[in-house]
PDB file of C-alpha atoms in Angstrom:
ATOM      1  CA  MET A   1     -14.479 -14.641  16.693  1.00 39.00           C
ATOM      2  CA  SER A   2     -17.699 -12.891  17.111  1.00 40.00           C
ATOM      3  CA  SER A   3     -17.901  -9.419  16.149  1.00 37.00           C
ATOM      4  CA  GLY A   4     -19.254  -8.428  19.233  1.00 45.00           C
ATOM      5  CA  HIS A   5     -17.439  -5.947  22.551  1.00 51.00           C
ATOM      6  CA  LEU A   6     -14.089  -6.923  23.415  1.00 61.00           C
ATOM      7  CA  GLY A   7     -13.235  -4.909  26.964  1.00 69.00           C
ATOM      8  CA  PHE A   8      -9.923  -2.987  26.967  1.00 76.00           C
ATOM      9  CA  GLU A   9      -8.702  -5.232  29.350  1.00 80.00           C
ATOM     10  CA  THR A  10      -8.954  -8.304  27.212  1.00 81.00           C
ATOM     11  CA  VAL A  11      -7.093  -6.484  24.869  1.00 82.00           C
ATOM     12  CA  ARG A  12      -4.462  -5.683  27.383  1.00 86.00           C
ATOM     13  CA  GLN A  13      -4.539  -9.639  28.963  1.00 90.00           C
ATOM     14  CA  SER A  14      -3.944 -10.881  25.235  1.00 91.00           C
ATOM     15  CA  PHE A  15      -1.187  -8.484  24.905  1.00 92.00           C
ATOM     16  CA  ARG A  16       0.710  -8.990  28.179  1.00 94.00           C
ATOM     17  CA  MET A  17       0.695 -12.217  27.421  1.00 95.00           C
ATOM     18  CA  LEU A  18       2.310 -11.882  23.980  1.00 95.00           C
ATOM     19  CA  ARG A  19       4.936  -9.741  25.593  1.00 95.00           C
ATOM     20  CA  GLY A  20       5.931 -12.545  28.163  1.00 94.00           C
ATOM     21  CA  TYR A  21       5.752 -15.135  25.103  1.00 94.00           C
ATOM     22  CA  MET A  22       8.592 -12.975  23.365  1.00 94.00           C
ATOM     23  CA  ASP A  23      10.601 -12.054  26.460  1.00 92.00           C
ATOM     24  CA  ASP A  24      11.023 -15.909  27.023  1.00 90.00           C
ATOM     25  CA  LEU A  25      12.088 -16.126  23.061  1.00 89.00           C
ATOM     26  CA  THR A  26      14.558 -13.439  23.569  1.00 86.00           C
ATOM     27  CA  LYS A  27      16.131 -15.404  26.508  1.00 82.00           C
ATOM     28  CA  SER A  28      15.901 -18.470  25.379  1.00 74.00           C
ATOM     29  CA  ALA A  29      18.389 -17.419  22.384  1.00 60.00           C
ATOM     30  CA  PRO A  30      21.747 -18.347  23.942  1.00 54.00           C
ATOM     31  CA  ALA A  31      23.955 -15.966  25.850  1.00 51.00           C
ATOM     32  CA  ASP A  32      27.030 -17.475  25.722  1.00 52.00           C
ATOM     33  CA  ARG A  33      28.685 -20.145  23.142  1.00 52.00           C
ATOM     34  CA  SER A  34      28.823 -23.375  25.035  1.00 50.00           C
ATOM     35  CA  SER A  35      24.601 -23.134  25.406  1.00 60.00           C
ATOM     36  CA  ILE A  36      23.979 -23.156  21.900  1.00 63.00           C
ATOM     37  CA  ALA A  37      23.509 -26.811  21.559  1.00 62.00           C
ATOM     38  CA  THR A  38      21.314 -27.255  24.641  1.00 63.00           C
ATOM     39  CA  ARG A  39      19.203 -24.421  24.257  1.00 65.00           C
ATOM     40  CA  PHE A  40      18.618 -24.519  20.458  1.00 73.00           C
ATOM     41  CA  SER A  41      15.372 -26.665  20.882  1.00 78.00           C
ATOM     42  CA  SER A  42      14.312 -24.242  23.423  1.00 81.00           C
ATOM     43  CA  PHE A  43      14.408 -21.348  21.122  1.00 86.00           C
ATOM     44  CA  ASN A  44      12.175 -23.453  18.732  1.00 87.00           C
ATOM     45  CA  THR A  45       9.141 -24.411  21.263  1.00 90.00           C
ATOM     46  CA  LYS A  46       9.402 -20.508  22.571  1.00 92.00           C
ATOM     47  CA  LEU A  47       9.117 -19.543  18.905  1.00 93.00           C
ATOM     48  CA  ARG A  48       6.117 -21.541  18.341  1.00 94.00           C
ATOM     49  CA  LEU A  49       4.473 -20.250  21.249  1.00 95.00           C
ATOM     50  CA  VAL A  50       5.046 -16.678  19.833  1.00 96.00           C
ATOM     51  CA  VAL A  51       3.749 -17.551  16.666  1.00 96.00           C
ATOM     52  CA  ASN A  52       0.762 -19.470  17.678  1.00 96.00           C
ATOM     53  CA  CYS A  53      -0.457 -17.179  20.300  1.00 95.00           C
ATOM     54  CA  ILE A  54      -0.507 -14.127  17.428  1.00 94.00           C
ATOM     55  CA  GLU A  55      -2.187 -16.535  14.877  1.00 94.00           C
ATOM     56  CA  LYS A  56      -4.808 -18.094  17.197  1.00 93.00           C
ATOM     57  CA  ASP A  57      -5.797 -15.891  19.455  1.00 91.00           C
ATOM     58  CA  ASP A  58      -9.041 -13.585  19.575  1.00 85.00           C
ATOM     59  CA  VAL A  59      -7.442 -10.330  19.589  1.00 85.00           C
ATOM     60  CA  LEU A  60      -4.100 -10.946  18.429  1.00 89.00           C
ATOM     61  CA  ARG A  61      -5.244 -12.230  15.031  1.00 86.00           C
ATOM     62  CA  TYR A  62      -6.093  -8.853  14.416  1.00 84.00           C
ATOM     63  CA  VAL A  63      -1.967  -8.101  14.555  1.00 87.00           C
ATOM     64  CA  ALA A  64      -1.551 -10.867  12.606  1.00 90.00           C
ATOM     65  CA  ALA A  65      -4.005  -9.958   9.710  1.00 86.00           C
ATOM     66  CA  ALA A  66      -1.999  -6.527   9.873  1.00 84.00           C
ATOM     67  CA  LEU A  67       1.327  -8.159   9.692  1.00 87.00           C
ATOM     68  CA  HIS A  68       0.435 -10.848   6.966  1.00 88.00           C
ATOM     69  CA  GLY A  69      -0.988  -7.801   4.817  1.00 82.00           C
ATOM     70  CA  ASN A  70       1.951  -5.227   5.122  1.00 79.00           C
ATOM     71  CA  GLY A  71       5.039  -7.847   4.796  1.00 79.00           C
ATOM     72  CA  HIS A  72       6.801  -9.380   2.247  1.00 81.00           C
ATOM     73  CA  ASP A  73       7.455 -13.008   0.854  1.00 84.00           C
ATOM     74  CA  ALA A  74       9.608 -14.557   3.224  1.00 84.00           C
ATOM     75  CA  VAL A  75      10.543 -18.091   1.693  1.00 86.00           C
ATOM     76  CA  ARG A  76      11.461 -16.097  -1.720  1.00 84.00           C
ATOM     77  CA  TRP A  77      13.328 -13.641   0.354  1.00 81.00           C
ATOM     78  CA  PHE A  78      15.177 -16.103   2.256  1.00 83.00           C
ATOM     79  CA  LYS A  79      16.108 -17.826  -1.156  1.00 83.00           C
ATOM     80  CA  GLU A  80      17.319 -14.609  -2.564  1.00 81.00           C
ATOM     81  CA  LEU A  81      19.377 -14.153   0.997  1.00 79.00           C
ATOM     82  CA  ALA A  82      20.677 -17.866   0.750  1.00 79.00           C
ATOM     83  CA  GLU A  83      21.940 -16.814  -3.247  1.00 80.00           C
ATOM     84  CA  GLY A  84      23.673 -13.718  -1.861  1.00 75.00           C
ATOM     85  CA  LYS A  85      21.083 -11.182  -3.820  1.00 72.00           C
ATOM     86  CA  ASN A  86      19.061  -9.514  -1.197  1.00 63.00           C
ATOM     87  CA  THR A  87      20.421  -9.114   2.623  1.00 60.00           C
ATOM     88  CA  ARG A  88      18.484  -6.179   3.277  1.00 66.00           C
ATOM     89  CA  LEU A  89      14.869  -5.510   4.890  1.00 63.00           C
ATOM     90  CA  ASP A  90      12.774  -3.229   3.643  1.00 58.00           C
ATOM     91  CA  ALA A  91      13.221  -0.419   6.526  1.00 59.00           C
ATOM     92  CA  THR A  92      10.184   1.466   5.778  1.00 64.00           C
ATOM     93  CA  PRO A  93       8.160   2.062   9.596  1.00 62.00           C
ATOM     94  CA  GLY A  94       5.629  -0.823   9.822  1.00 66.00           C
ATOM     95  CA  VAL A  95       6.570  -2.923   6.901  1.00 81.00           C
ATOM     96  CA  GLU A  96      10.525  -3.969   8.695  1.00 85.00           C
ATOM     97  CA  LEU A  97       8.285  -5.424  11.628  1.00 88.00           C
ATOM     98  CA  SER A  98       6.147  -7.486   8.995  1.00 87.00           C
ATOM     99  CA  ASN A  99       9.170  -8.598   7.482  1.00 88.00           C
ATOM    100  CA  ARG A 100      10.731  -9.952  10.624  1.00 90.00           C
ATOM    101  CA  TYR A 101       7.619 -11.595  11.804  1.00 92.00           C
ATOM    102  CA  LEU A 102       7.268 -13.489   8.570  1.00 91.00           C
ATOM    103  CA  ALA A 103      10.304 -14.717   8.232  1.00 91.00           C
ATOM    104  CA  LEU A 104       9.583 -16.228  12.194  1.00 93.00           C
ATOM    105  CA  TYR A 105       6.581 -17.123  10.665  1.00 93.00           C
ATOM    106  CA  GLU A 106       7.808 -19.256   8.036  1.00 93.00           C
ATOM    107  CA  ILE A 107      10.678 -20.705  10.323  1.00 92.00           C
ATOM    108  CA  LYS A 108       8.116 -21.969  12.742  1.00 93.00           C
ATOM    109  CA  ARG A 109       6.089 -23.692   9.971  1.00 92.00           C
ATOM    110  CA  GLY A 110       9.231 -25.186   8.751  1.00 92.00           C
ATOM    111  CA  ARG A 111       9.400 -23.379   5.214  1.00 91.00           C
ATOM    112  CA  ILE A 112      12.308 -21.708   6.236  1.00 90.00           C
ATOM    113  CA  ASP A 113      15.324 -23.604   7.839  1.00 90.00           C
ATOM    114  CA  LEU A 114      16.302 -21.503  11.396  1.00 89.00           C
ATOM    115  CA  ARG A 115      19.922 -22.424  10.908  1.00 88.00           C
ATOM    116  CA  SER A 116      20.114 -21.959   7.217  1.00 89.00           C
ATOM    117  CA  PHE A 117      18.142 -18.233   7.885  1.00 88.00           C
ATOM    118  CA  VAL A 118      20.748 -17.618  10.614  1.00 88.00           C
ATOM    119  CA  SER A 119      23.719 -18.653   8.781  1.00 87.00           C
ATOM    120  CA  ALA A 120      22.888 -16.726   6.087  1.00 86.00           C
ATOM    121  CA  ARG A 121      21.774 -13.254   7.309  1.00 85.00           C
ATOM    122  CA  TYR A 122      25.003 -13.473   9.555  1.00 86.00           C
ATOM    123  CA  ALA A 123      27.593 -15.398   6.746  1.00 83.00           C
ATOM    124  CA  ASP A 124      30.764 -13.079   8.100  1.00 82.00           C
ATOM    125  CA  GLU A 125      30.427 -14.497  11.506  1.00 83.00           C
ATOM    126  CA  SER A 126      32.902 -17.230  12.430  1.00 82.00           C
ATOM    127  CA  GLY A 127      30.706 -19.923  12.511  1.00 82.00           C
ATOM    128  CA  PHE A 128      27.150 -20.946  13.633  1.00 82.00           C
ATOM    129  CA  PRO A 129      27.269 -20.023  17.065  1.00 81.00           C
ATOM    130  CA  ALA A 130      28.590 -16.431  16.686  1.00 84.00           C
ATOM    131  CA  ALA A 131      26.044 -16.231  14.022  1.00 86.00           C
ATOM    132  CA  PHE A 132      23.171 -17.077  16.408  1.00 85.00           C
ATOM    133  CA  ILE A 133      24.563 -14.976  18.880  1.00 84.00           C
ATOM    134  CA  ARG A 134      24.006 -11.829  16.840  1.00 87.00           C
ATOM    135  CA  PHE A 135      20.898 -13.145  15.839  1.00 88.00           C
ATOM    136  CA  ARG A 136      19.483 -12.802  19.287  1.00 86.00           C
ATOM    137  CA  ASP A 137      20.963  -9.445  19.805  1.00 86.00           C
ATOM    138  CA  ASP A 138      19.948  -8.147  16.654  1.00 87.00           C
ATOM    139  CA  TYR A 139      17.074 -10.062  14.909  1.00 90.00           C
ATOM    140  CA  ILE A 140      14.914 -10.990  17.723  1.00 92.00           C
ATOM    141  CA  SER A 141      15.385  -8.231  19.730  1.00 91.00           C
ATOM    142  CA  ALA A 142      14.410  -5.844  17.472  1.00 90.00           C
ATOM    143  CA  PHE A 143      11.486  -8.167  16.524  1.00 91.00           C
ATOM    144  CA  GLU A 144      10.269  -7.600  20.401  1.00 93.00           C
ATOM    145  CA  THR A 145      11.179  -3.706  20.727  1.00 92.00           C
ATOM    146  CA  ASP A 146       9.151  -3.156  17.235  1.00 90.00           C
ATOM    147  CA  MET A 147       5.827  -5.514  18.207  1.00 92.00           C
ATOM    148  CA  GLY A 148       6.613  -3.813  22.274  1.00 92.00           C
ATOM    149  CA  ALA A 149       6.170  -0.458  20.904  1.00 90.00           C
ATOM    150  CA  PHE A 150       3.236  -1.288  18.226  1.00 88.00           C
ATOM    151  CA  LEU A 151       1.245  -2.912  20.967  1.00 89.00           C
ATOM    152  CA  GLY A 152       1.605  -0.091  23.127  1.00 89.00           C
ATOM    153  CA  ARG A 153       0.320   1.974  20.558  1.00 85.00           C
ATOM    154  CA  ILE A 154      -2.798   0.163  19.855  1.00 83.00           C
ATOM    155  CA  GLU A 155      -3.444   0.083  23.857  1.00 83.00           C
ATOM    156  CA  GLY A 156      -2.731   4.014  23.418  1.00 82.00           C
ATOM    157  CA  ARG A 157      -5.190   4.366  20.994  1.00 77.00           C
ATOM    158  CA  LEU A 158      -7.747   2.189  22.878  1.00 76.00           C
ATOM    159  CA  ALA A 159      -7.409   3.261  26.046  1.00 74.00           C
ATOM    160  CA  GLY A 160     -10.975   3.764  27.986  1.00 65.00           C
ATOM    161  CA  GLN A 161     -12.828   2.434  25.155  1.00 63.00           C
ATOM    162  CA  ASP A 162     -15.381  -0.953  25.761  1.00 59.00           C
ATOM    163  CA  GLY A 163     -15.732  -2.063  21.824  1.00 60.00           C
ATOM    164  CA  PRO A 164     -16.297  -2.887  19.390  1.00 59.00           C
ATOM    165  CA  PHE A 165     -12.734  -3.452  19.354  1.00 61.00           C
ATOM    166  CA  ASP A 166     -12.433  -4.948  15.580  1.00 58.00           C
ATOM    167  CA  GLU A 167     -13.408  -1.913  14.158  1.00 56.00           C
ATOM    168  CA  ALA A 168     -11.380   0.481  16.577  1.00 55.00           C
ATOM    169  CA  VAL A 169      -8.565  -1.729  16.133  1.00 60.00           C
ATOM    170  CA  TRP A 170      -8.868  -1.870  12.309  1.00 56.00           C
ATOM    171  CA  ALA A 171      -8.332   2.216  12.716  1.00 55.00           C
ATOM    172  CA  THR A 172      -5.037   1.874  14.467  1.00 57.00           C
ATOM    173  CA  LEU A 173      -3.809  -0.960  12.164  1.00 56.00           C
ATOM    174  CA  GLN A 174      -4.039   1.132   9.127  1.00 54.00           C
ATOM    175  CA  VAL A 175      -1.552   3.648  10.387  1.00 48.00           C
ATOM    176  CA  MET A 176       0.709   0.878  10.712  1.00 51.00           C
ATOM    177  CA  ASP A 177       3.330   1.710   8.120  1.00 44.00           C
ATOM    178  CA  ALA A 178       2.618   5.535   8.253  1.00 42.00           C
ATOM    179  CA  PRO A 179       5.958   7.575   8.140  1.00 39.00           C
ATOM    180  CA  PRO A 180       6.731  10.050  11.002  1.00 42.00           C
ATOM    181  CA  ALA A 181       5.632  13.655  11.407  1.00 40.00           C
ATOM    182  CA  PRO A 182       9.288  14.933  10.310  1.00 40.00           C
ATOM    183  CA  LYS A 183       9.583  12.727   7.642  1.00 45.00           C
ATOM    184  CA  LYS A 184       6.373  14.288   6.454  1.00 47.00           C
ATOM    185  CA  LYS A 185       7.448  17.953   6.386  1.00 49.00           C
ATOM    186  CA  ALA A 186      10.873  16.475   4.967  1.00 48.00           C
ATOM    187  CA  THR A 187       8.935  15.246   2.208  1.00 49.00           C
ATOM    188  CA  LYS A 188       6.878  18.308   1.619  1.00 51.00           C
ATOM    189  CA  LYS A 189       9.751  20.527   1.921  1.00 50.00           C
ATOM    190  CA  LYS A 190      11.376  18.073  -1.244  1.00 50.00           C
ATOM    191  CA  ALA A 191       8.523  18.410  -3.273  1.00 52.00           C
ATOM    192  CA  THR A 192       8.905  22.366  -2.558  1.00 56.00           C
ATOM    193  CA  LYS A 193      12.115  22.265  -4.012  1.00 54.00           C
ATOM    194  CA  LYS A 194      11.404  20.301  -7.152  1.00 58.00           C
ATOM    195  CA  THR A 195       8.261  22.722  -7.916  1.00 62.00           C
ATOM    196  CA  THR A 196      10.586  25.661  -7.402  1.00 62.00           C
ATOM    197  CA  THR A 197      13.379  23.771  -9.751  1.00 63.00           C
ATOM    198  CA  LYS A 198      10.784  22.674 -12.420  1.00 64.00           C
ATOM    199  CA  LYS A 199       9.204  26.267 -12.285  1.00 66.00           C
ATOM    200  CA  ALA A 200      12.946  27.625 -12.613  1.00 65.00           C
ATOM    201  CA  VAL A 201      13.686  25.336 -15.718  1.00 59.00           C
ATOM    202  CA  LYS A 202      10.178  26.222 -16.931  1.00 68.00           C
ATOM    203  CA  LYS A 203      11.094  30.037 -16.973  1.00 69.00           C
ATOM    204  CA  THR A 204      14.674  29.566 -18.341  1.00 69.00           C
ATOM    205  CA  THR A 205      13.346  27.724 -21.417  1.00 69.00           C
ATOM    206  CA  LYS A 206      10.479  30.457 -22.368  1.00 70.00           C
ATOM    207  CA  LYS A 207      13.874  32.969 -22.160  1.00 71.00           C
ATOM    208  CA  LYS A 208      15.621  30.789 -24.141  1.00 70.00           C
ATOM    209  CA  ALA A 209      12.993  30.419 -26.572  1.00 72.00           C
ATOM    210  CA  ALA A 210      12.537  34.042 -26.706  1.00 72.00           C
ATOM    211  CA  LYS A 211      16.378  34.613 -27.326  1.00 73.00           C
ATOM    212  CA  LYS A 212      15.797  31.832 -30.267  1.00 74.00           C
ATOM    213  CA  SER A 213      12.913  33.526 -31.385  1.00 73.00           C
ATOM    214  CA  ALA A 214      14.277  37.057 -31.622  1.00 72.00           C
ATOM    215  CA  LYS A 215      17.497  36.029 -33.107  1.00 75.00           C
ATOM    216  CA  LYS A 216      15.608  34.765 -36.059  1.00 75.00           C
ATOM    217  CA  THR A 217      13.332  37.879 -36.296  1.00 75.00           C
ATOM    218  CA  ALA A 218      16.376  39.953 -36.164  1.00 74.00           C
ATOM    219  CA  ALA A 219      18.125  37.290 -39.101  1.00 74.00           C
ATOM    220  CA  LYS A 220      14.963  37.668 -41.044  1.00 76.00           C
ATOM    221  CA  LYS A 221      14.760  41.627 -41.188  1.00 75.00           C
ATOM    222  CA  THR A 222      18.542  41.562 -42.129  1.00 76.00           C
ATOM    223  CA  ALA A 223      17.955  39.016 -45.073  1.00 75.00           C
ATOM    224  CA  LYS A 224      15.114  41.630 -46.103  1.00 76.00           C
ATOM    225  CA  LYS A 225      17.553  44.767 -46.150  1.00 76.00           C
ATOM    226  CA  LYS A 226      20.338  42.833 -47.953  1.00 76.00           C
ATOM    227  CA  ALA A 227      17.675  41.658 -50.301  1.00 74.00           C
ATOM    228  CA  ALA A 228      16.554  45.127 -50.822  1.00 75.00           C
ATOM    229  CA  LYS A 229      19.975  46.843 -51.093  1.00 76.00           C
ATOM    230  CA  LYS A 230      20.663  44.447 -54.043  1.00 77.00           C
ATOM    231  CA  THR A 231      17.374  45.078 -55.843  1.00 77.00           C
ATOM    232  CA  ALA A 232      17.799  48.549 -55.686  1.00 75.00           C
ATOM    233  CA  ALA A 233      21.775  48.089 -56.725  1.00 76.00           C
ATOM    234  CA  LYS A 234      20.501  46.146 -59.708  1.00 77.00           C
ATOM    235  CA  LYS A 235      17.466  49.064 -60.409  1.00 76.00           C
ATOM    236  CA  THR A 236      20.782  51.495 -60.559  1.00 76.00           C
ATOM    237  CA  ALA A 237      22.843  49.323 -62.624  1.00 75.00           C
ATOM    238  CA  LYS A 238      20.067  49.027 -65.592  1.00 77.00           C
ATOM    239  CA  LYS A 239      19.018  52.731 -65.126  1.00 75.00           C
ATOM    240  CA  LYS A 240      23.259  53.274 -65.534  1.00 74.00           C
ATOM    241  CA  LYS A 241      23.144  51.225 -68.781  1.00 74.00           C
ATOM    242  CA  ALA A 242      19.918  52.754 -70.064  1.00 73.00           C
ATOM    243  CA  ALA A 243      21.746  55.872 -69.685  1.00 72.00           C
ATOM    244  CA  LYS A 244      24.733  55.317 -71.469  1.00 72.00           C
ATOM    245  CA  LYS A 245      23.191  54.107 -74.422  1.00 69.00           C
ATOM    246  CA  THR A 246      20.635  56.849 -74.788  1.00 70.00           C
ATOM    247  CA  THR A 247      24.253  58.751 -74.799  1.00 69.00           C
ATOM    248  CA  ARG A 248      25.814  56.893 -77.591  1.00 65.00           C
ATOM    249  CA  LYS A 249      22.586  57.313 -80.007  1.00 61.00           C
ATOM    250  CA  LYS A 250      22.981  60.980 -79.718  1.00 55.00           C
TER     251      LYS A 250
END
């Protein structure tokens, strides 16, 4: 692909094509138990269309690069999932979309078996038909919704521009996994609380240190006074003895 100008209409056409493929993918997942066997192969076909569109389209391959760059090792995650070690996808904004896509990408490539993935992901369901229906309602629907929202954000950023598309879209993709504003504020508040707590701890520590120092100083003064009293008592005793000896001699 050349790095020249790609008009906004070209971007919209590619996004529109992907949205159509994703809609077909969601619909191909069976809506009732009786259609599982007949529509399972249809799902695999629609999945190939979605993945190929994202990976090979001149515009969408920028999106593919962002998805691959933000996600995890899907094959390794699936192995952990099958062993019952890890059933949670990272929920960080942007990363969850990448992880969902990368699992579908590896299913399409044959490195993850679809039946095994669905059965492991929804092991609490009673049989594969029920698990596959839940896979459609939960996993595939969420992927379509999140991807559609992501494409919409890119369109909003690029609206009215005529290129160069590569530079503009990369600027958009860089904020793919950035947390929303409310969470940033919450983070600042948490940071402020932590700072306040640290300051309070430091003050308390200083006060404790000052008290210990004052106690030590007072103890030293008391010890000096006692030592002085003992010295004075010894001198007085010596004087008395000397006085008695002088009296006896007389």
